[in-house]
Structure formats: structure tokens, C-alpha cells
Tab-separated table of C-alpha atoms in Angstrom:
chain	number	residue	atom	x	y	z
A	14	GLY	CA	69.995	133.320	71.655
A	15	LEU	CA	72.449	135.652	71.555
A	16	GLU	CA	72.322	137.468	68.315
A	17	ARG	CA	75.491	139.060	68.654
A	18	PHE	CA	78.311	137.230	70.706
A	19	VAL	CA	82.391	136.807	70.222
A	20	ILE	CA	83.918	133.619	69.774
A	21	GLY	CA	87.897	132.916	69.981
A	22	ALA	CA	90.026	131.995	66.962
A	23	SER	CA	93.924	129.947	67.685
A	24	VAL	CA	96.942	131.371	64.750
A	25	ALA	CA	99.655	129.914	64.390
A	26	GLY	CA	102.070	133.737	64.597
A	27	ARG	CA	103.698	132.670	61.664
A	28	THR	CA	103.399	135.609	59.671
A	29	ARG	CA	106.463	136.058	58.748
A	30	PRO	CA	108.493	133.300	56.725
A	31	GLU	CA	111.437	133.395	58.106
A	32	ALA	CA	109.419	131.725	61.382
A	33	GLU	CA	107.742	128.797	59.617
A	34	GLU	CA	110.934	126.782	60.441
A	35	LEU	CA	111.691	128.329	64.004
A	36	ILE	CA	111.296	126.078	66.887
A	37	GLY	CA	108.794	127.769	69.631
A	38	PHE	CA	105.220	128.851	70.366
A	39	PHE	CA	103.819	131.642	68.714
A	40	VAL	CA	100.204	131.286	69.016
A	41	ASN	CA	97.965	134.160	69.560
A	42	ASN	CA	93.747	133.922	70.309
A	43	LEU	CA	91.679	136.222	68.459
A	44	LEU	CA	88.530	137.557	69.407
A	45	ILE	CA	85.383	137.000	66.294
A	46	ARG	CA	82.156	138.971	66.147
A	47	ALA	CA	79.457	137.495	65.000
A	48	ASP	CA	76.047	139.687	64.533
A	49	LEU	CA	73.343	137.513	63.167
A	50	ALA	CA	70.642	140.780	64.143
A	51	GLY	CA	69.124	141.018	61.113
A	52	ALA	CA	70.606	138.299	59.350
A	53	GLY	CA	69.842	138.138	55.142
A	54	SER	CA	70.438	135.571	53.449
A	55	PHE	CA	73.613	132.710	54.385
A	56	ALA	CA	75.639	133.847	52.431
A	57	GLY	CA	75.272	137.037	52.797
A	58	GLN	CA	76.677	135.919	56.629
A	59	VAL	CA	79.359	134.015	54.652
A	60	GLU	CA	81.153	136.910	53.803
A	61	ALA	CA	79.674	139.102	56.548
A	62	MET	CA	81.654	136.807	58.923
A	63	ARG	CA	84.957	135.982	56.204
A	64	ASP	CA	84.982	140.566	56.867
A	65	GLU	CA	84.937	139.729	60.810
A	66	VAL	CA	88.354	136.967	60.482
A	67	LEU	CA	90.043	139.149	57.563
A	68	GLN	CA	89.995	141.929	60.186
A	69	ALA	CA	90.422	140.267	63.729
A	70	LEU	CA	93.807	138.430	60.834
A	71	ASP	CA	95.298	142.003	59.754
A	72	HIS	CA	95.750	142.887	63.995
A	73	GLN	CA	96.750	139.051	65.051
A	74	ALA	CA	100.032	140.661	65.471
A	75	VAL	CA	98.125	142.382	69.040
A	76	PRO	CA	98.750	139.781	72.187
A	77	PHE	CA	95.970	138.550	73.567
A	78	GLN	CA	96.467	139.346	76.811
A	79	ASN	CA	97.207	143.373	75.854
A	80	LEU	CA	93.353	142.739	74.579
A	81	VAL	CA	92.223	141.350	78.117
A	82	GLU	CA	94.522	143.576	79.684
A	83	ALA	CA	93.144	147.069	77.600
A	84	LEU	CA	89.162	146.121	77.735
A	85	ALA	CA	89.524	144.991	82.181
A	86	PRO	CA	86.816	141.885	81.246
A	87	GLU	CA	85.784	140.734	85.614
A	88	ARG	CA	87.701	137.993	85.492
A	89	ASP	CA	86.730	134.640	86.678
A	90	LEU	CA	89.436	131.739	87.277
A	91	ASP	CA	86.308	129.582	86.611
A	92	ARG	CA	85.854	131.221	82.729
A	93	ASN	CA	88.218	131.515	79.873
A	94	PRO	CA	88.150	136.101	79.107
A	95	LEU	CA	86.208	137.807	76.667
A	96	TYR	CA	85.385	134.426	75.260
A	97	GLN	CA	84.025	131.409	76.266
A	98	VAL	CA	83.223	129.173	72.403
A	99	ALA	CA	86.705	128.565	70.661
A	100	PHE	CA	87.203	127.577	66.587
A	101	THR	CA	90.037	126.600	65.109
A	102	PHE	CA	91.218	125.480	61.996
A	103	GLN	CA	94.374	123.004	61.884
A	104	ASN	CA	95.518	123.861	58.669
A	105	ALA	CA	98.916	122.548	58.796
A	106	PRO	CA	99.645	118.678	57.650
A	107	LEU	CA	99.096	115.989	60.059
A	108	ASP	CA	100.004	112.934	57.688
A	109	ARG	CA	102.817	110.853	58.506
A	110	ALA	CA	106.574	111.749	57.729
A	111	GLU	CA	110.030	109.625	57.558
A	112	ASP	CA	113.242	110.890	57.419
A	113	GLY	CA	115.016	107.696	57.712
A	114	PRO	CA	114.989	105.561	60.556
A	115	LEU	CA	112.517	108.205	62.409
A	116	ARG	CA	109.071	107.875	61.663
A	117	LEU	CA	106.570	110.449	62.933
A	118	THR	CA	102.624	109.471	63.240
A	119	PRO	CA	100.067	111.232	65.099
A	120	LEU	CA	97.824	110.013	67.769
A	121	PRO	CA	95.073	111.516	69.121
A	122	VAL	CA	95.463	112.429	72.666
A	123	PRO	CA	92.124	112.764	74.814
A	124	ALA	CA	91.298	116.233	76.489
A	125	ALA	CA	91.110	115.858	79.978
A	126	ALA	CA	90.697	119.009	81.133
A	127	THR	CA	89.366	122.400	79.423
A	128	HIS	CA	88.811	126.379	79.609
A	129	MET	CA	87.042	126.440	77.583
A	130	ASP	CA	83.036	125.605	77.596
A	131	LEU	CA	83.150	124.406	74.032
A	132	GLU	CA	85.844	124.328	71.664
A	133	ILE	CA	85.922	122.504	68.143
A	134	LEU	CA	89.534	121.708	66.636
A	135	ALA	CA	88.706	121.514	62.331
A	136	TRP	CA	91.582	119.871	60.219
A	137	PRO	CA	91.452	118.965	56.232
A	138	ASP	CA	91.861	115.931	54.530
A	139	ALA	CA	91.461	114.148	50.789
A	140	ASP	CA	87.160	113.000	52.461
A	141	GLY	CA	86.815	116.481	53.548
A	142	ILE	CA	86.715	118.352	56.731
A	143	TRP	CA	87.515	116.634	60.633
A	144	CYS	CA	86.486	118.132	63.430
A	145	HIS	CA	86.840	117.428	67.190
A	146	VAL	CA	84.632	118.594	69.887
A	147	ILE	CA	86.284	119.516	72.812
A	148	TYR	CA	83.347	120.409	75.590
A	149	SER	CA	83.284	121.225	79.139
A	150	THR	CA	80.928	117.803	81.173
A	151	ASP	CA	79.439	120.593	83.248
A	152	LEU	CA	77.613	122.011	80.657
A	153	PHE	CA	77.175	119.715	78.569
A	154	ARG	CA	75.743	115.442	78.274
A	155	GLU	CA	77.887	113.719	74.727
A	156	THR	CA	74.036	114.310	73.627
A	157	THR	CA	73.930	116.900	73.390
A	158	VAL	CA	76.817	118.129	71.888
A	159	GLN	CA	75.940	115.250	69.188
A	160	ARG	CA	72.875	117.808	68.298
A	161	ILE	CA	75.370	120.786	68.501
A	162	GLY	CA	76.956	119.292	65.833
A	163	ALA	CA	74.245	117.518	63.428
A	164	ALA	CA	72.584	120.988	63.648
A	165	VAL	CA	75.974	122.825	61.944
A	166	VAL	CA	76.017	120.470	59.465
A	167	ARG	CA	72.528	120.830	58.742
A	168	LEU	CA	72.666	123.848	58.584
A	169	LEU	CA	76.104	124.649	56.161
A	170	GLU	CA	74.178	121.679	53.393
A	171	ALA	CA	71.191	123.514	53.583
A	172	GLY	CA	73.222	126.972	52.721
A	173	LEU	CA	75.200	125.400	50.189
A	174	THR	CA	71.660	124.049	48.345
A	175	ASP	CA	70.757	127.548	48.465
A	176	PRO	CA	72.935	130.663	49.251
A	177	ALA	CA	70.417	132.415	48.918
A	178	ALA	CA	67.314	131.105	51.820
A	179	PRO	CA	67.304	133.526	54.827
A	180	LEU	CA	69.489	132.560	57.401
A	181	ALA	CA	66.917	132.918	59.643
A	182	GLY	CA	64.225	130.008	57.968
A	183	LEU	CA	67.039	127.401	57.265
A	184	ALA	CA	66.604	124.074	59.572
A	185	LEU	CA	68.042	122.193	62.311
A	186	ALA	CA	66.735	119.688	62.944
A	187	ASP	CA	64.992	117.149	61.317
A	188	PRO	CA	60.812	117.083	61.972
A	189	ALA	CA	61.099	113.723	63.491
A	190	GLU	CA	64.510	115.291	66.160
A	191	ALA	CA	61.965	118.976	65.765
A	192	ALA	CA	59.284	116.650	67.823
A	193	THR	CA	61.492	115.394	69.972
A	194	ALA	CA	62.968	118.955	71.570
A	195	ALA	CA	59.343	120.025	71.900
A	196	THR	CA	59.338	117.283	74.869
A	197	ILE	CA	60.228	117.500	78.454
A	198	ASP	CA	62.161	114.423	80.200
A	199	GLY	CA	61.439	112.760	76.865
A	200	GLY	CA	57.693	112.836	78.167
A	201	ARG	CA	54.734	113.156	75.570
A	202	ALA	CA	54.874	116.582	73.294
A	203	LEU	CA	52.957	119.385	74.734
A	204	ALA	CA	49.608	120.076	74.020
A	205	GLY	CA	47.415	123.556	73.595
A	206	ASP	CA	48.453	126.343	74.452
A	207	ALA	CA	51.300	125.111	76.484
A	208	ALA	CA	53.753	124.379	73.618
A	209	ASP	CA	53.559	128.258	72.746
A	210	ASP	CA	53.443	129.455	76.432
A	211	ASP	CA	57.025	130.478	78.157
A	212	LEU	CA	59.421	127.549	79.374
A	213	PHE	CA	58.177	127.619	83.132
A	214	ALA	CA	54.887	127.069	82.327
A	215	ARG	CA	55.826	123.897	80.065
A	216	ILE	CA	57.778	122.577	82.657
A	217	ASP	CA	54.853	123.552	85.036
A	218	ALA	CA	52.514	121.235	82.740
A	219	ALA	CA	55.346	118.617	82.821
A	220	LEU	CA	55.550	118.038	86.443
A	221	ALA	CA	51.417	118.605	86.483
A	222	ALA	CA	51.521	115.516	83.905
A	223	ARG	CA	53.943	112.721	85.617
A	224	GLY	CA	52.166	113.284	89.207
A	225	ASP	CA	53.810	111.102	91.908
A	226	ALA	CA	56.917	110.446	89.548
A	227	PRO	CA	59.652	110.950	90.853
A	228	ALA	CA	62.226	114.357	89.250
A	229	LEU	CA	64.106	115.423	91.295
A	230	THR	CA	66.956	112.255	92.596
A	231	GLY	CA	69.662	113.325	95.102
A	232	ALA	CA	71.574	112.187	98.224
A	233	GLY	CA	68.516	113.317	101.077
A	234	GLY	CA	66.265	111.037	98.740
A	235	GLU	CA	63.842	111.717	95.904
A	236	VAL	CA	60.772	114.668	94.934
A	237	SER	CA	58.252	113.835	93.715
A	238	ALA	CA	56.374	116.304	91.002
A	239	ALA	CA	53.453	117.171	92.194
A	240	ARG	CA	55.406	117.588	95.461
A	241	LEU	CA	58.239	120.417	93.181
A	242	ARG	CA	55.032	121.856	91.830
A	243	ALA	CA	53.235	123.006	95.086
A	244	ASP	CA	56.863	123.567	96.841
A	245	ALA	CA	57.502	126.200	93.664
A	246	ALA	CA	53.620	127.012	94.165
A	247	ARG	CA	54.574	128.014	97.843
A	248	TRP	CA	57.085	129.487	96.992
A	249	ALA	CA	55.830	131.349	94.294
A	250	ALA	CA	53.264	132.836	96.803
A	251	ALA	CA	55.885	133.987	99.205
A	252	LEU	CA	57.514	135.608	97.044
A	253	ASP	CA	54.605	137.846	96.247
A	254	ARG	CA	53.949	138.657	99.165
A	255	ALA	CA	56.778	140.171	100.138
A	256	GLY	CA	56.266	142.266	97.401
A	257	ILE	CA	58.917	140.893	95.083
A	258	ALA	CA	58.240	141.716	91.127
A	259	ALA	CA	58.829	139.572	88.512
A	260	GLY	CA	62.830	139.969	86.741
A	261	GLU	CA	63.864	140.627	90.927
A	262	VAL	CA	67.539	139.239	92.296
A	263	VAL	CA	66.436	137.029	95.610
A	264	ALA	CA	69.190	135.241	97.051
A	265	LEU	CA	69.436	131.995	98.691
A	266	MET	CA	71.161	130.743	102.261
A	267	LEU	CA	71.665	127.420	101.965
A	268	ASP	CA	73.648	124.525	104.312
A	269	PRO	CA	77.321	124.397	103.385
A	270	GLY	CA	78.029	122.499	100.674
A	271	ARG	CA	74.974	122.745	98.702
């Protein structure tokens, strides 16, 4: 995974007491840098992230759009500029409110769309912190997001139990989940050297084990694992004969709509 990355966070934008009671939208988006290269202990990384958050808050008056214009990233209408993962801590109370005959009750609103790859909203209450996750269904399955959430909880529990422990040594999965992650498509765990080889070798080993079982299913029918493996080998040989080396970009010409 990435060792250096940026996540987004939203702030209320009401830094002055005069703005607390005003009606209006003052929210601004901040960029939070994370650097895990050479990370030490869990406590040390928390302290480093705390410093990054405080630095970002010191500049929260700078509109996010100004940052986008100054940094001028390559724009993509399908993605949010500068960051695609966001975490927002909602410290505003969400309790019921009453004023005479008027009663306000917070209700959950299902998200029909998202402009982020992954967004986490957190609310504190008497029992702890509640988290609501919004994610792109083009990128994640519900089970994947659940595993991410469980991994975060497990990381926090391990770090709070032993704050001096090296961050890289804290487990994100229990032994059973780790064994499941070592398999492809829920099949048997890969044995031998293939488990330590690169991803492509692991996929090839899994396809070899499936034989004539379906590997791909689409509108045009099914493709067996054996055929997919043979086609991949044929294309690899053709690219090798054409002098295409590892890491080079190869263009594909497909039928419209595919």
C-alpha cells in the first residue's frame, strides 16, 4: 500500500463566536497529509497525525477551491480533486430538541450517490463513537467495507493496549481472516512458493486449480479457468515476441461499449 497519502476532512468553518448562531453553509474541506514511511510506534504515529491535523486547522480559512486552483491537479470529472478518501468528525450534538410544540428528531438519510471513493463520518455519544461509511459501489463491496471497518477497530484496540508497539507489527486481521485472505475466490489456501510469489503467480495457480470451472461470466457466456489461463499465456507470448518489456504500457482496442 501507499506510505504517503492525503485524506480529506471537513470543518464547520465557524471559528468565530459571532458565526455560531448564523444560518448558512460555512463548511470547508481540509487536506490532511499522512506519512507512514519509517513509522515507529502506534503512539508516535498518532502524535505525528495530531500535528498534521493541527497544521491543517491553522489554515482552515483558505478555501479548498483556492488550493485546487493553486495546485492545478489533472482534473477528472469522475473523481474529487486532490483526495478521494475523507474522514469527518461530527462533534455537533444530534440529540432531540424541543421548543414548545416544535420537536426536532434526527433521522438517517440513505446516501444515493457519493463523490468520494470512501467517506467516513463519525459521531461521539455516551456509548462511544458511531461511524457511518459511504462508499462507491463501483470500487467496494459491502463485505469489503465491513472488513475495512473491522480492521480499523482491531488496529485501534491493539494500539491502545500497547501504544509503544511498532505500528507495522499491529495485526489488522485475526488468524482466521488472514488465512481467508490468503485464498482467491474463497478456494483452498495456496500452497508452496506461490503464496510468497507475486499476485500474477498466485492468480495463475488459482486458475490452474479450478480447471474447467467458470472463471468469467458475462453477457457473452462463460470462460473457463483453463481457457482464461491459456489465453493469458498466448497473449503474454505474443507481447514477448513483439519486444514488449515488463512495465511498458500496451493499448487495447475493444468493440464499442465493452
